[in-house]
Structures are given as C-alpha cells and as structure tokens.
Tab-separated table of C-alpha atoms in Angstrom:
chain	number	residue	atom	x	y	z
E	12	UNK	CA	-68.095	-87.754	-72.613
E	13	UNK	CA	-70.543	-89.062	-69.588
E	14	UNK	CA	-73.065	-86.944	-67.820
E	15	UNK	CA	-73.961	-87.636	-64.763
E	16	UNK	CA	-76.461	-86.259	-62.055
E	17	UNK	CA	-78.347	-86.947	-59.279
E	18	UNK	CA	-81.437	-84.893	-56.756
E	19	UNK	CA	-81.662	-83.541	-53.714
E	20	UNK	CA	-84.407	-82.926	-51.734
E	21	UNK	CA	-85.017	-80.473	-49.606
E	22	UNK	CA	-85.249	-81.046	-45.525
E	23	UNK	CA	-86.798	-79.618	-42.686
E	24	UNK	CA	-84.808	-78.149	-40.114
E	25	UNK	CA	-86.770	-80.285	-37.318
E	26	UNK	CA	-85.841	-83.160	-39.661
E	27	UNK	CA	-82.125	-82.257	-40.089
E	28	UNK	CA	-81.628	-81.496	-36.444
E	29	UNK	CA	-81.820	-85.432	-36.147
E	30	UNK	CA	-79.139	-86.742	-39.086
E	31	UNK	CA	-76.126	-88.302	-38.450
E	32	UNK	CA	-72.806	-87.916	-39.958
E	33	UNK	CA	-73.903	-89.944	-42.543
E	34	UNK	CA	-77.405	-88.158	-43.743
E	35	UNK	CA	-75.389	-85.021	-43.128
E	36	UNK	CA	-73.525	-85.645	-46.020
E	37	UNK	CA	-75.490	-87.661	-48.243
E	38	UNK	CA	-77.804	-84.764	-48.230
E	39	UNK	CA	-75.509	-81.594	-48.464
E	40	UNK	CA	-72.422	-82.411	-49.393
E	41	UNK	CA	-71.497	-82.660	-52.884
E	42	UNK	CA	-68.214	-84.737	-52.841
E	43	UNK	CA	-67.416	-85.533	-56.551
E	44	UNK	CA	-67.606	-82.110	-58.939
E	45	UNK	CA	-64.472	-83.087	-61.460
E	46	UNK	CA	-63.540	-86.516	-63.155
E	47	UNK	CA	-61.781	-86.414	-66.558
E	48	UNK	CA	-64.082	-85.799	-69.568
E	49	UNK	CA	-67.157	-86.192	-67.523
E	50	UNK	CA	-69.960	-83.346	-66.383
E	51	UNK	CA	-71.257	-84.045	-62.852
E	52	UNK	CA	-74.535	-82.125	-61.357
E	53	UNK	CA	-76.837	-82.029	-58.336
E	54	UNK	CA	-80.571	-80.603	-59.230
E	55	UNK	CA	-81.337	-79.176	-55.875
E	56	UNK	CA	-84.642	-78.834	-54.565
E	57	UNK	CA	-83.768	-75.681	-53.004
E	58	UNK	CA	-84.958	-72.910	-55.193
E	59	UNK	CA	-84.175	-75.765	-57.918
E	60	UNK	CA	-80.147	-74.621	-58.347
E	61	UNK	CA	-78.105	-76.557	-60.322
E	62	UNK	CA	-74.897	-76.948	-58.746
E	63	UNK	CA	-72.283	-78.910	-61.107
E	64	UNK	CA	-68.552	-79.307	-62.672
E	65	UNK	CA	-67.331	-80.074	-65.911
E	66	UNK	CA	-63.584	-81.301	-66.801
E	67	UNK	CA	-62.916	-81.518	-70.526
E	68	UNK	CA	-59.776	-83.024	-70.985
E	69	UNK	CA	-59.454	-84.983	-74.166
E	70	UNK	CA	-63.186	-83.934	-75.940
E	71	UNK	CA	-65.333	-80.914	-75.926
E	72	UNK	CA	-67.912	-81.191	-72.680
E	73	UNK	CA	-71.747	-80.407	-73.550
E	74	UNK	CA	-73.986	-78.997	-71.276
E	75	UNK	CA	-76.508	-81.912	-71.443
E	76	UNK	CA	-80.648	-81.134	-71.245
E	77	UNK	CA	-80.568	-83.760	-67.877
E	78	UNK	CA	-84.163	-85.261	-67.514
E	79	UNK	CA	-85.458	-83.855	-64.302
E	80	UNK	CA	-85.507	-80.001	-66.326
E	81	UNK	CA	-88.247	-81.990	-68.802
E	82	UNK	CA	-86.715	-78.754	-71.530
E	83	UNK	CA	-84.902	-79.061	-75.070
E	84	UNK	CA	-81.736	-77.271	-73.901
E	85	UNK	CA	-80.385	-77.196	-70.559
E	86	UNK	CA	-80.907	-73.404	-70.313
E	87	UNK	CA	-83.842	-73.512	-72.104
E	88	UNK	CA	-85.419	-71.876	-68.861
E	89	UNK	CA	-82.398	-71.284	-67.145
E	90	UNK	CA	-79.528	-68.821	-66.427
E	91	UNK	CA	-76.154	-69.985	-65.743
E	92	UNK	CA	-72.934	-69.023	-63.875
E	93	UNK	CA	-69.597	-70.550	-64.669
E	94	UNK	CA	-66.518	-70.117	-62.976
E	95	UNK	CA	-62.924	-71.596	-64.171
E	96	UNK	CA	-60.620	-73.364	-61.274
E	97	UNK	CA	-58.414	-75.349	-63.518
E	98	UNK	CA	-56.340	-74.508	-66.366
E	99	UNK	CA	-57.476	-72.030	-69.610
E	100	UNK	CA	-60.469	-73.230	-70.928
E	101	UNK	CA	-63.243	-71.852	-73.455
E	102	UNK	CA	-66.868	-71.773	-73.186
E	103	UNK	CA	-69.133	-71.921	-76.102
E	104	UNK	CA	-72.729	-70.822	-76.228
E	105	UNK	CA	-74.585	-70.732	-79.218
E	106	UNK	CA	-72.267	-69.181	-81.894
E	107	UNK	CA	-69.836	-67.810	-79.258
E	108	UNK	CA	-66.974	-68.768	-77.424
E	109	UNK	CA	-65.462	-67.499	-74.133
E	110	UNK	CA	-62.526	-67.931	-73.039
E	111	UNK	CA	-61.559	-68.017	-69.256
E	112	UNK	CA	-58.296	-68.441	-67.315
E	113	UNK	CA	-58.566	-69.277	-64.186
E	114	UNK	CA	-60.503	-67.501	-61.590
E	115	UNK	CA	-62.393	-65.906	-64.748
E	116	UNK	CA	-66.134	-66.299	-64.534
E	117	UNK	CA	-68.809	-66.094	-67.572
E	118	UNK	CA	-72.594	-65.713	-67.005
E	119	UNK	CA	-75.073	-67.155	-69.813
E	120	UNK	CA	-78.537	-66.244	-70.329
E	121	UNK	CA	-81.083	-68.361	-70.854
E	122	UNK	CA	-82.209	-69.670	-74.163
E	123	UNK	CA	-81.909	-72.894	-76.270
E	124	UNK	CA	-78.547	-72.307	-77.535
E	125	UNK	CA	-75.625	-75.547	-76.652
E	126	UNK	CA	-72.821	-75.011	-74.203
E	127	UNK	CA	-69.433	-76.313	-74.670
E	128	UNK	CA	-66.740	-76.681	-72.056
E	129	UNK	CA	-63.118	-77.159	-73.502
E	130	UNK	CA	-59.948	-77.155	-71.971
E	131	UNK	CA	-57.390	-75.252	-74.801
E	132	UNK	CA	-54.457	-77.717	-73.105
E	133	UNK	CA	-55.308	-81.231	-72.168
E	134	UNK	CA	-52.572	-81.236	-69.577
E	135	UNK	CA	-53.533	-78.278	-67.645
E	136	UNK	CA	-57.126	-79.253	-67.998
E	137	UNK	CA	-59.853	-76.690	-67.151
E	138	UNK	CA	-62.112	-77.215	-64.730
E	139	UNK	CA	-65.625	-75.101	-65.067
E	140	UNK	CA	-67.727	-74.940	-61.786
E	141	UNK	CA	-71.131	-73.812	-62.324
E	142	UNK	CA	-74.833	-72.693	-60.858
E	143	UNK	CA	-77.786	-72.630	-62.641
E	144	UNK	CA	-81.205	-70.941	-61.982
E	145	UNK	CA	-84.589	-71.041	-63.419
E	146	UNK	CA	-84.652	-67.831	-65.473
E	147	UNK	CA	-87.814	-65.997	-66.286
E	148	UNK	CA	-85.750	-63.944	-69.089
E	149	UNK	CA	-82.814	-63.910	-70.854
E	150	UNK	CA	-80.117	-61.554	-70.260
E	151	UNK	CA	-76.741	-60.495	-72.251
E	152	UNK	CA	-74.247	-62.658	-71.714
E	153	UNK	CA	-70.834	-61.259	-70.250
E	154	UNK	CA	-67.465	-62.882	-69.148
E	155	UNK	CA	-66.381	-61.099	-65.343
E	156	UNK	CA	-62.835	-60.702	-64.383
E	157	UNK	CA	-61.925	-59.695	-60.895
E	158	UNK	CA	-60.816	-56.563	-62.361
E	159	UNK	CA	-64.609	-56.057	-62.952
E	160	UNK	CA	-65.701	-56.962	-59.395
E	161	UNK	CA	-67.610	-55.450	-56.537
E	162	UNK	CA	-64.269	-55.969	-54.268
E	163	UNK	CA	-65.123	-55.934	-49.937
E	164	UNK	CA	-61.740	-56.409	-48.134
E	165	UNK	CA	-63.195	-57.706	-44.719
E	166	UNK	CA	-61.784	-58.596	-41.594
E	167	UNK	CA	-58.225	-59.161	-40.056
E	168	UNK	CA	-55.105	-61.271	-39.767
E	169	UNK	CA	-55.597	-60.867	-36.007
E	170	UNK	CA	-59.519	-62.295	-36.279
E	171	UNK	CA	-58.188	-65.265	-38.619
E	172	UNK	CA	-60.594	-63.447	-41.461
E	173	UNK	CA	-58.663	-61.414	-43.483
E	174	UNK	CA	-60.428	-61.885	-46.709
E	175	UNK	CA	-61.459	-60.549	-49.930
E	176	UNK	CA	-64.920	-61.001	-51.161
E	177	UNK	CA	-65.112	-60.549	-55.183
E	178	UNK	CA	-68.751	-59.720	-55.914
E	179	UNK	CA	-68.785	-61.033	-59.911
E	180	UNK	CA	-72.543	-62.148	-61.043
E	181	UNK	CA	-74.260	-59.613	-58.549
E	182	UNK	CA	-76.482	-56.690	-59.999
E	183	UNK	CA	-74.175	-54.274	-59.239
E	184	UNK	CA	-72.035	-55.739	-62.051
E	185	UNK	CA	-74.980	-57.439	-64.429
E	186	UNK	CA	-78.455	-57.949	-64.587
E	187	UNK	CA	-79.547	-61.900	-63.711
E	188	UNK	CA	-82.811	-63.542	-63.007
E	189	UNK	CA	-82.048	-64.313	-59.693
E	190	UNK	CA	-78.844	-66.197	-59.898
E	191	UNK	CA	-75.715	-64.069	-57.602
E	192	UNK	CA	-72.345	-65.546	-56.988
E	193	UNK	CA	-69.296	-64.351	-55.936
E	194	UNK	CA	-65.624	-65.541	-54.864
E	195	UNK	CA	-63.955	-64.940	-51.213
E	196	UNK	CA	-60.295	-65.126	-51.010
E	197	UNK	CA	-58.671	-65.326	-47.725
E	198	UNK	CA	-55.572	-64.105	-47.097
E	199	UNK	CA	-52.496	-66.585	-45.807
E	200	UNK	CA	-52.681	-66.714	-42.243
E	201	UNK	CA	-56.910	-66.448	-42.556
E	202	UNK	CA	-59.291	-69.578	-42.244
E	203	UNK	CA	-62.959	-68.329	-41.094
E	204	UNK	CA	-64.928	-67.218	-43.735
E	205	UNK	CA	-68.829	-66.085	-43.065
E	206	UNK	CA	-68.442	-65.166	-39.357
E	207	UNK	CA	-70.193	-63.729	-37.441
E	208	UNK	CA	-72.645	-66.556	-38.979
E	209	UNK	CA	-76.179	-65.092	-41.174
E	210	UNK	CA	-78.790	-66.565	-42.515
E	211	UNK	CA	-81.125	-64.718	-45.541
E	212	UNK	CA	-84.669	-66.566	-45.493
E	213	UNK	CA	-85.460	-65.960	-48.977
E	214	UNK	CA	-82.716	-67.244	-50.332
E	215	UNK	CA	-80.750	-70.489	-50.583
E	216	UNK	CA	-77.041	-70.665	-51.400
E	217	UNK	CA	-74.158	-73.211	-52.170
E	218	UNK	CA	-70.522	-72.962	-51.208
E	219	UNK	CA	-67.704	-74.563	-53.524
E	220	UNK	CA	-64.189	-74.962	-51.919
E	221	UNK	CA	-60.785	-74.950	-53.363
E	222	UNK	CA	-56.997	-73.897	-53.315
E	223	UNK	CA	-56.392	-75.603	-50.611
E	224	UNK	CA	-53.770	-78.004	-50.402
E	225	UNK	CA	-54.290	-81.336	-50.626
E	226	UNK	CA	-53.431	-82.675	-47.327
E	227	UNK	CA	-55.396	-80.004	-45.802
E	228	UNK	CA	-59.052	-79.773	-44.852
E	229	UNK	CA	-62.118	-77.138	-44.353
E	230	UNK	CA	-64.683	-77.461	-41.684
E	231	UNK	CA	-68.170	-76.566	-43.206
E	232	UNK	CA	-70.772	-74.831	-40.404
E	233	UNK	CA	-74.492	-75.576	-40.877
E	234	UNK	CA	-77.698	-75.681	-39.410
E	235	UNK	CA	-79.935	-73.539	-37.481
E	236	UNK	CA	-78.312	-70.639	-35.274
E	237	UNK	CA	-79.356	-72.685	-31.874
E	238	UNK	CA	-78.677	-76.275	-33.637
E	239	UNK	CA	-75.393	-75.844	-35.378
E	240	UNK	CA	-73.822	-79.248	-37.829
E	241	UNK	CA	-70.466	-79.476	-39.254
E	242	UNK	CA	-69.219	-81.186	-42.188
E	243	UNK	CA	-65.428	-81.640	-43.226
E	244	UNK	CA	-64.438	-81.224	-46.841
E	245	UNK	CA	-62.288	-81.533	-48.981
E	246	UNK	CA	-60.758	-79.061	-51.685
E	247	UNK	CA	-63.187	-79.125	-55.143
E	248	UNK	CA	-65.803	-80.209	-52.898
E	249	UNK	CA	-69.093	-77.924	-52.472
E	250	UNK	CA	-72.044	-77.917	-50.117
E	251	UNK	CA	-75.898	-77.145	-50.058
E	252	UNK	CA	-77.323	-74.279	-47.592
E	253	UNK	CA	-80.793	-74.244	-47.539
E	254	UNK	CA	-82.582	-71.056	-46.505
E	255	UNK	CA	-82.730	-71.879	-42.904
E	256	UNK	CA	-79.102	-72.679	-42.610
E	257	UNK	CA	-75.868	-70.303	-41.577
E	258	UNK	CA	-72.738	-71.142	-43.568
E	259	UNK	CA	-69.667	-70.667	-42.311
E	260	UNK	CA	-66.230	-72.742	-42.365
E	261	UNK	CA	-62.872	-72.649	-40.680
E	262	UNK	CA	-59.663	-74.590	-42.148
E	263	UNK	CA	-56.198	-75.741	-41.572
E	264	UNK	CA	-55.233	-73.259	-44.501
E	265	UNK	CA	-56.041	-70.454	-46.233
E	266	UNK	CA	-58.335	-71.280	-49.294
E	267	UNK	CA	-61.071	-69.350	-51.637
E	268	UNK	CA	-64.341	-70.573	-52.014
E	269	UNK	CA	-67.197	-69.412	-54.726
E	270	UNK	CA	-70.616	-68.617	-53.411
E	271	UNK	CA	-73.408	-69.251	-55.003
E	272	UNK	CA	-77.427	-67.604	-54.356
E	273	UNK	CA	-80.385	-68.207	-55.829
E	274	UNK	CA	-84.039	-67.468	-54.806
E	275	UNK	CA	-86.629	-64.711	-54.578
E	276	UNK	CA	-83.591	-61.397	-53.731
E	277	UNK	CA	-81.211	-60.014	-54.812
E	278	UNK	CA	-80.206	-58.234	-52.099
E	279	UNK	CA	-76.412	-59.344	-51.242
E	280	UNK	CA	-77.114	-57.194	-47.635
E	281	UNK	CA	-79.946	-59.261	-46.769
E	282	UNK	CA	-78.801	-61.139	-43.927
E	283	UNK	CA	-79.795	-61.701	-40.541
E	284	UNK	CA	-76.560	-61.745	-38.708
E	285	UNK	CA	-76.227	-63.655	-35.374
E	286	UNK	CA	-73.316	-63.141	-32.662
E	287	UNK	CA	-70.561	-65.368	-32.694
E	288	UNK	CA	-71.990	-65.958	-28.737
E	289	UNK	CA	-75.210	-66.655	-29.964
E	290	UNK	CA	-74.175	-69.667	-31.612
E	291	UNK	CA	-75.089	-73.417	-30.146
C-alpha cells in the first residue's frame, strides 16, 4: 500500500481575489482522491479537516498516523466520516468491522484504535471517501444508511434543482465533535446544487463530486458573494470552501455530491443566504 498526502494553507479572501486559474486550483481543488491500493489526503488548514480517499483493491488499506497530526493513531484526536462510492467494501476499527455498500456511510470516534479499508471484491473495488476532524471526545461509532437520514427534497425540475439532500453524520442522527456531512442527490434533468448561494462564517466545508459520467463535467462556484471564482471538475474530484466562501456548482448532468463541515457549529441552518441577483 502507499500513503500519500500533502497541506493546504489557508488564504485570505483579499489574497484569493487575485489567483489565477492556476493558484485557483492548486489551492482548492483536490484532483486525485482514488488510485489502486493507495490512500490519498489533504490536511487542510481550514479548521484542520482531513479530506481524503482510499481504494483497496488487491491489500487491506490502513489509515496511516500521517506526520503533520504529530499523534500515535490517525484518530488519536480525531473523529472520522467515511462514505463508500465504489463497490462493497468493509471498514475495520479496532476489533470491528463495517461493512458498506455503496452510498453507505460509517462515522468513527476518536481513539487509538487502526482503520482498515477493504474492498470484499477486487474487481468492483470500493472506494471510501472520508473527512476527518479534531475531536475533543470520542463518540459511539455507527454505520448510516439513507434509510436513517434527515431527508430535504428541495427545489424543482423547472429551477434545474430538483434535489435530495440526505442529512447522514448531522446531530439530528448522531452525536459528533464537530464533524457534519451529508449527501445531495439531484434528480435527472437537475444540475445546480447550493443556490441561492450561502456562506456560514464559523464553519468551513468541502464538496466531493461524483456519478457523473465521464465525459461530463461540474462547474464549482467560489469566492466571496461580490468576487465570485469558478473551478471545473471532474467526477471523484472534491474541493476546499473556506469559511468566507459560497459553494455552489452547475453541470452538464445530473450528479450527487457529499458535503462535508467542520468548525465551531453545528447548526446545518446556519447560513447567510445571498440572492441569486446579488451575486458578482
């Protein structure tokens, strides 16, 4: 198996008004989640979330203690939110084992117990996106179907937003630290998701895209209300929003995307909504 990671820093939105393409992406965009037998992470600087993918294939994937956490176990000091997009797979932390189909998430409280990511057939490989927050307890674990969501139908075929939001790690379905993430399908014929546009100051949040189909592509909104960015993505591609930021996206197809939240609420209502008009 091969770990690998890499930090981001965070940025000031009179700094980030001025990137390019380029910086744009380097910074937020996290482009490669998934490569055979290999667990890839980003340790963001934004309320220090861990935003990674593992892909067992032909070995059992383990949650590595990467340096810049200076702990024993990787959630040592951490919570942890997994999510399956791939193929039946199985989780194992401490003594345990989950096992999740796809669409299935597990969340994992902290403590210095290993985590294993296996796929139960190497050619439907799992593929086990995750978050991670600093924890200042530890909390039951507890797999989450959809059948045990918070479901909001929102929107409308006619408003290109006809969508499902599937509220899964949130407190109305477990207690967490801080860590909240969810996963918003949209219906055929739908491709805005987060519009009108928010942003919640005390908290940051990542987006992770995918069923979409591979010739197709999402346009990611970002940036400040008055000094809007875009990024195109890809399917199994995910993207940093720091505090400051709205997040929004529009795409030449339906997809689902998880999102992610961690930071000092957890409050899934509070956001400071802007009008669609409002936006620059």
């Amino acid at each position: 198996m091969k770990t690998n990671y890499e930090i981001r820093y965070a940025a000031h939105p009179e700094d980030a008004k001025h990137y390019d393409t380029a910086r744009i992406r380097r910074d937020f965009l996290i482009e490669r989640l998934f490569a055979d037998d290999e667990v890839n992470m980003v340790y963001s600087m934004y309320d220090r979330m861990v935003v990674g993918g593992a892909k067992p294939v032909n070995e059992a994937l383990r949650l590595e203690a990467i340096d810049p956490l200076k702990a024993p176990s990787f959630l040592a000091r951490r919570e942890l939110g997994i999510f399956n997009v791939g193929g039946k797979g199985r989780v194992k932390h401490g003594d345990e084992w989950f096992e999740l189909d796809y669409k299935e998430a597990l969340y994992l409280g902290a403590g210095e117990r290993e985590v294993l990511f296996e796929s139960l057939d190497p050619q439907k490989p799992a593929k086990f996106y995750f978050n991670s927050c600093v924890a200042h307890c530890t909390y039951p674990d507890k797999k989450i179907t959809k059948a045990d969501a918070v479901v909001a139908h929102m929107g409308s075929l006619e408003g290109s937003n006809e969508r499902n939001i599937n509220k899964m790690i949130v407190n109305q379905v477990l207690p967490t630290c801080q860590l909240q993430m969810g996963m918003t399908e949209l219906a055929p014929g739908s491709v805005w998701n987060t519009m009108p546009a928010h942003v919640h100051a005390r908290r940051m949040e990542a987006y992770f895209y995918f069923d979409l189909p591979e010739d197709q592509a999402i346009c990611h909104f970002m940036g400040e209300v008055n000094e809007t960015r875009h990024l195109w993505m890809k399917g199994d591609q995910a993207v940093l929003s720091p505090e400051w930021s709205i997040h929004s996206a529009a795409a030449t197809h339906n997809y689902t995307f998880i999102w992610g939240m961690g930071g000092e609420n957890l409050d899934y209502g509070d956001q400071d909504f802007s009008l669609i008009t409002d936006l620059k």
